[in-house]
PDB file of C-alpha atoms in Angstrom:
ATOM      1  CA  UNK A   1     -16.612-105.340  12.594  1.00 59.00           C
ATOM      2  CA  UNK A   2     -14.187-103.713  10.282  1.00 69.00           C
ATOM      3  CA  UNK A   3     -13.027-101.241  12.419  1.00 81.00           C
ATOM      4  CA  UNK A   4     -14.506-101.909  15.582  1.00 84.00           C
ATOM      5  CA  UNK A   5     -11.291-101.780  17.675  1.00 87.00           C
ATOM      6  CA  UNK A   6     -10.192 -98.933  15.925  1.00 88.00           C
ATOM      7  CA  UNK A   7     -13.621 -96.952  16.928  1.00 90.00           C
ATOM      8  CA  UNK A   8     -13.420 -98.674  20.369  1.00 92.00           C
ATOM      9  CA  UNK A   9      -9.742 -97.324  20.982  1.00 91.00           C
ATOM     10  CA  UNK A  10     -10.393 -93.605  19.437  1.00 92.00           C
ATOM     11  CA  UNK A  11     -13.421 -93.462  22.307  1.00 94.00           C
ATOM     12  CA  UNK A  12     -10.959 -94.888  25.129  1.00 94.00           C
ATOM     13  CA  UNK A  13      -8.162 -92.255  23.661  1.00 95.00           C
ATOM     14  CA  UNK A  14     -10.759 -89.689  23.832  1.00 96.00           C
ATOM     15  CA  UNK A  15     -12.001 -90.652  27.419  1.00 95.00           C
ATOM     16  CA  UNK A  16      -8.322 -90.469  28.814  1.00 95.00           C
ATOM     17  CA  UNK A  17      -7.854 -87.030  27.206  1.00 96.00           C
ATOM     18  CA  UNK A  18     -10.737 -85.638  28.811  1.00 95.00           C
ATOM     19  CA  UNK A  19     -10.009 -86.904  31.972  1.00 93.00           C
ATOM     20  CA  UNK A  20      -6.600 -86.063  32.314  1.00 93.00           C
ATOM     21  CA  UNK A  21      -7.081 -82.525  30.775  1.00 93.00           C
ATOM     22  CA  UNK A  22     -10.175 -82.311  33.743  1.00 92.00           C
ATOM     23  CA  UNK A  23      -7.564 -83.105  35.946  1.00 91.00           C
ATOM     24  CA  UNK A  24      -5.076 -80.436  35.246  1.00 90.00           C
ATOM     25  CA  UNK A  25      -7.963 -77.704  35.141  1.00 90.00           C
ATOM     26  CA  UNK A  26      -9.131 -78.687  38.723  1.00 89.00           C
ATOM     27  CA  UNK A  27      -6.085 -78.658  39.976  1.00 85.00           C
ATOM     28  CA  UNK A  28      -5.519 -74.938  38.604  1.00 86.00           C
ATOM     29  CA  UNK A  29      -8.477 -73.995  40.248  1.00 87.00           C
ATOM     30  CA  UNK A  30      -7.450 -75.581  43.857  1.00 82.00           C
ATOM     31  CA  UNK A  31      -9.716 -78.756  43.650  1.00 83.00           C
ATOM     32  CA  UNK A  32      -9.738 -82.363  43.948  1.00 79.00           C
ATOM     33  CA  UNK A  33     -11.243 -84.669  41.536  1.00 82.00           C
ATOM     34  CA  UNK A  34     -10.030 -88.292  42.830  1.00 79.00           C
ATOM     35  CA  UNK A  35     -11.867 -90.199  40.223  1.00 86.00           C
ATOM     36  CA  UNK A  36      -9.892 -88.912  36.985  1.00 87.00           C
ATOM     37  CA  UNK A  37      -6.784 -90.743  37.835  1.00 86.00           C
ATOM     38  CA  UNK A  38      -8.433 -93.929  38.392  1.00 89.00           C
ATOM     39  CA  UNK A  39     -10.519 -93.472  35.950  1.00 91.00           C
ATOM     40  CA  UNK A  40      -7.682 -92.970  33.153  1.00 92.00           C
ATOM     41  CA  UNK A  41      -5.462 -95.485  34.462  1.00 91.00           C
ATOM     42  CA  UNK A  42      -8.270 -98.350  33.734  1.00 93.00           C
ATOM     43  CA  UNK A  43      -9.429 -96.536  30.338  1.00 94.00           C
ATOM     44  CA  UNK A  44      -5.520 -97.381  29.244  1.00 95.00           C
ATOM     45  CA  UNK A  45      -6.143-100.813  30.974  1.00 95.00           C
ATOM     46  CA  UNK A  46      -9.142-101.037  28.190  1.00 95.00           C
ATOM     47  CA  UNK A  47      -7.052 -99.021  25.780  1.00 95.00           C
ATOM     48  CA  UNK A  48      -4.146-102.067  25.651  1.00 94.00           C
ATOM     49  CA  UNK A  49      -6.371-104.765  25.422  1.00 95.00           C
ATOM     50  CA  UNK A  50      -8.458-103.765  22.536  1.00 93.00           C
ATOM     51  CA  UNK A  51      -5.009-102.662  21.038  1.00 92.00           C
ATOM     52  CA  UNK A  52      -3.715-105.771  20.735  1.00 92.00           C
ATOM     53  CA  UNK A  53      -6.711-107.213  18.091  1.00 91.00           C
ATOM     54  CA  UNK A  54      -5.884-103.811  16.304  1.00 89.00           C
ATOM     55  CA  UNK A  55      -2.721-104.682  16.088  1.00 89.00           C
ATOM     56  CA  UNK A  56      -3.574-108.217  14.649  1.00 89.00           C
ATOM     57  CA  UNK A  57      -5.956-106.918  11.997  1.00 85.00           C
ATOM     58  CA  UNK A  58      -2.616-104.636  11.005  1.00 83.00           C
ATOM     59  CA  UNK A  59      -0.035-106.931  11.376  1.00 80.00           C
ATOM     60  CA  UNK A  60       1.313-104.281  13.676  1.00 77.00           C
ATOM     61  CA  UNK A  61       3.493-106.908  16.161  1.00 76.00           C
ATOM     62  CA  UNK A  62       6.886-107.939  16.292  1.00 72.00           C
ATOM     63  CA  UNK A  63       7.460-110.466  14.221  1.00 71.00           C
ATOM     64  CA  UNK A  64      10.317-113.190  13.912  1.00 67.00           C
ATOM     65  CA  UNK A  65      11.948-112.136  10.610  1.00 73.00           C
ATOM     66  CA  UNK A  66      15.393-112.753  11.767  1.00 74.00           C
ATOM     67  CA  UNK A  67      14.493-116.698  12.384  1.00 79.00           C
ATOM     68  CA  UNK A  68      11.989-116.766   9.448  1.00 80.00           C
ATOM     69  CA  UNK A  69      15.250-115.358   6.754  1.00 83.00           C
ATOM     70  CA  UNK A  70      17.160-118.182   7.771  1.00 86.00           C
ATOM     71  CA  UNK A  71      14.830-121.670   7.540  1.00 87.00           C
ATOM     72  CA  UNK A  72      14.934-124.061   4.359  1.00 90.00           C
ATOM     73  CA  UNK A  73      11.993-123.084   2.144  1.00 89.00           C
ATOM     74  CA  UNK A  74       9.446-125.658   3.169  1.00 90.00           C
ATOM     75  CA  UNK A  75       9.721-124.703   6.655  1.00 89.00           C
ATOM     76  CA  UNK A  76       9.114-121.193   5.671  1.00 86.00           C
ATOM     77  CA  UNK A  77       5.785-122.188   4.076  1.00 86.00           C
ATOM     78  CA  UNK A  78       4.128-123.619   7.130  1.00 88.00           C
ATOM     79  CA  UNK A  79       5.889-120.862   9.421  1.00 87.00           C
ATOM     80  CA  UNK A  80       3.360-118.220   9.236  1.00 86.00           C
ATOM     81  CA  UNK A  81       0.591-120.674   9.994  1.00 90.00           C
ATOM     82  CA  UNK A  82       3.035-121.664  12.976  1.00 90.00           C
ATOM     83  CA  UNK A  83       3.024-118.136  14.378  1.00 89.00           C
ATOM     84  CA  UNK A  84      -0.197-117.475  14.187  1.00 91.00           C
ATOM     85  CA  UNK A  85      -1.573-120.893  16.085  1.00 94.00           C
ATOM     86  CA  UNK A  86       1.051-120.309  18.917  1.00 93.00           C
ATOM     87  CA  UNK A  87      -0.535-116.743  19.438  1.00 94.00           C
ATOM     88  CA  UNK A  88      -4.098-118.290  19.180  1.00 96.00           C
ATOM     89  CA  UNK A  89      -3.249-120.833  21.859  1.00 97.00           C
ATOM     90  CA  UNK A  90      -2.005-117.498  24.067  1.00 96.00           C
ATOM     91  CA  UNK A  91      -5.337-115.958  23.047  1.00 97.00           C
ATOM     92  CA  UNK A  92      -7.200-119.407  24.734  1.00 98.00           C
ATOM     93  CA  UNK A  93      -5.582-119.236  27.838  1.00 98.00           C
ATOM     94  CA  UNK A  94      -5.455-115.629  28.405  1.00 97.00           C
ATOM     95  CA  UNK A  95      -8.954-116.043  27.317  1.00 97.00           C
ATOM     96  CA  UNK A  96      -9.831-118.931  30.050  1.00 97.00           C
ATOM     97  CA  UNK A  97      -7.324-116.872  33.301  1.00 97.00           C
ATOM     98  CA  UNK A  98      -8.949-113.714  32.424  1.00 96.00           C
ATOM     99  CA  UNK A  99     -12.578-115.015  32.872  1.00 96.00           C
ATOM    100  CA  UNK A 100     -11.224-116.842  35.606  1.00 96.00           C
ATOM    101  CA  UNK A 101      -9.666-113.341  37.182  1.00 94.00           C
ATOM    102  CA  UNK A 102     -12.281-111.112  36.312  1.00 94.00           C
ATOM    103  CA  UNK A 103     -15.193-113.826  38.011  1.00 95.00           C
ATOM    104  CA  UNK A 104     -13.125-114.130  41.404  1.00 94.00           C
ATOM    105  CA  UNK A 105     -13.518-110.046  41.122  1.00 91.00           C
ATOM    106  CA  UNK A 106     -17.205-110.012  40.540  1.00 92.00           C
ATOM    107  CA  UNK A 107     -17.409-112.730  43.312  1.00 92.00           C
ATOM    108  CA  UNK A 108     -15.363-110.183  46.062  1.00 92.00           C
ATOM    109  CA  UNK A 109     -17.466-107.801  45.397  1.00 87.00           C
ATOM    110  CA  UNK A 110     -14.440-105.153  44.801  1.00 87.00           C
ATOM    111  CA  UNK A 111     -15.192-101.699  43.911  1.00 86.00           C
ATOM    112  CA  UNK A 112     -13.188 -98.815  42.801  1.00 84.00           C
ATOM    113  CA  UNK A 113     -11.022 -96.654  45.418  1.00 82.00           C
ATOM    114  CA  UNK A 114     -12.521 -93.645  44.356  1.00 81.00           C
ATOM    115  CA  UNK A 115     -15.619 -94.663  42.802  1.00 81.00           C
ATOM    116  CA  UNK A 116     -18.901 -97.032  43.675  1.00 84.00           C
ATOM    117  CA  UNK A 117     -17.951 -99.643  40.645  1.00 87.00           C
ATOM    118  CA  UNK A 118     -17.601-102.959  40.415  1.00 91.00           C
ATOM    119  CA  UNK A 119     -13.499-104.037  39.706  1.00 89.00           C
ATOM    120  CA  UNK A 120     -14.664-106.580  37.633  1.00 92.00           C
ATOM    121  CA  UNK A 121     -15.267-104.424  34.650  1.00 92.00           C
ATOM    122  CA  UNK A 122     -12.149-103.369  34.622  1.00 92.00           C
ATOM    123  CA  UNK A 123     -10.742-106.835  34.888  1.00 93.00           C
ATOM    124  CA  UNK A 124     -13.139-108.456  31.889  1.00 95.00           C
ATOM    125  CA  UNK A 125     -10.943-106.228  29.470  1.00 95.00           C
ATOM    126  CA  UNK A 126      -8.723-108.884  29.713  1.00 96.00           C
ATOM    127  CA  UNK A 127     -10.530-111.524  28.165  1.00 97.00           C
ATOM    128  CA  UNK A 128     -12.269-109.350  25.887  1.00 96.00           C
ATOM    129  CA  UNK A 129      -9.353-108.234  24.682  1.00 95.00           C
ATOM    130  CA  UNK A 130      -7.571-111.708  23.603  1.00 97.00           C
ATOM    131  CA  UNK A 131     -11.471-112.792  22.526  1.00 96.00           C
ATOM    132  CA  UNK A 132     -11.319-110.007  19.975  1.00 94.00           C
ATOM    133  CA  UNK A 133      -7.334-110.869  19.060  1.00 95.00           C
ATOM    134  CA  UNK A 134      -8.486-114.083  18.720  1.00 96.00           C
ATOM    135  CA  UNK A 135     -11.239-113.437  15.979  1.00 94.00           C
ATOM    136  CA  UNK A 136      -8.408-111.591  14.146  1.00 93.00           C
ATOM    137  CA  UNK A 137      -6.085-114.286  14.317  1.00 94.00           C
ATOM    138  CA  UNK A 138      -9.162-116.608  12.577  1.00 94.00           C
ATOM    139  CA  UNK A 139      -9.651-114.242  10.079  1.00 91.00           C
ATOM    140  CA  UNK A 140      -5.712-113.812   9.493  1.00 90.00           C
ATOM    141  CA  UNK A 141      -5.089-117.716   9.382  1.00 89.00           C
ATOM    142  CA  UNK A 142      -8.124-117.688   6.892  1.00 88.00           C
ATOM    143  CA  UNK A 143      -6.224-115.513   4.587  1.00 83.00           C
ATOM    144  CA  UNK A 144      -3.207-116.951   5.240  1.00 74.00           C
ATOM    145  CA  UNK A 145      -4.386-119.742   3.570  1.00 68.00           C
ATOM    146  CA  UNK A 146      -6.100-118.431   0.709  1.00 70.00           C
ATOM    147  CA  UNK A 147      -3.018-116.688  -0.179  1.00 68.00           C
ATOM    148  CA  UNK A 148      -0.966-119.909  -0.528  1.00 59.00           C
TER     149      UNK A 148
END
């Protein structure tokens, strides 16, 4: 699972690519592909979801450094730990709405405009997504600890 979002992503960057460079080439040649819009525009969907655990694993996010230079030294022991919780309890309720969202979308029975899919597959991305950051997170506040 080492670089599972970062093999995930390259396949989503690659999918996008082809797609949109399918696009342009149809429309040189005078035809219509509706699918390769859609289709990109929910691979990027994917794309930023999965990012965001790659970004964890990196510690690629905006952090609080301004705050963090000016607390009293005990605080700034505990404040990492503080950070990471507060994003874990984001993770658990995107988490929860997202199953929640992508369930009332499987239960509509919504497909695609342009293609015979289910909507729902697009919409699980978001829980999957936060699932994934939150593993990270565990394995961050793990070593978080072990370094103090």
């Amino acid at each position: 699972m080492k670089d599972f979002e970062n093999s995930i992503s390259a396949i989503f960057l690659i999918g996008i690519l082809i797609t949109i460079l399918l696009q342009v080439f149809v429309r040189v040649v005078d035809i219509s592909l509706g699918f390769t819009e859609e289709l990109s525009r929910y691979l990027m969907i994917w794309l930023t979801f999965i990012g965001i655990s790659a970004a964890i694993k990196v510690d690629g996010h905006l952090g609080t450094t301004f705050i963090y230079k000016y607390l009293p030294k005990r605080i700034k022991a505990v404040y990492p730990y503080f950070q990471i919780i507060c994003f874990m309890l984001l993770c658990v309720i995107m988490i929860i709405l997202g199953f929640n969202h992508a369930f009332s979308q499987f239960s509509s029975g919504r497909t695609w405009t342009s293609v015979d899919l289910p909507l729902w597959i697009i919409h699980v991305a978001i829980p999957l997504g936060f699932l994934f950051s939150l593993f990270r997170l565990f394995q961050k506040l793990r070593t978080e600890g072990s370094k103090n």
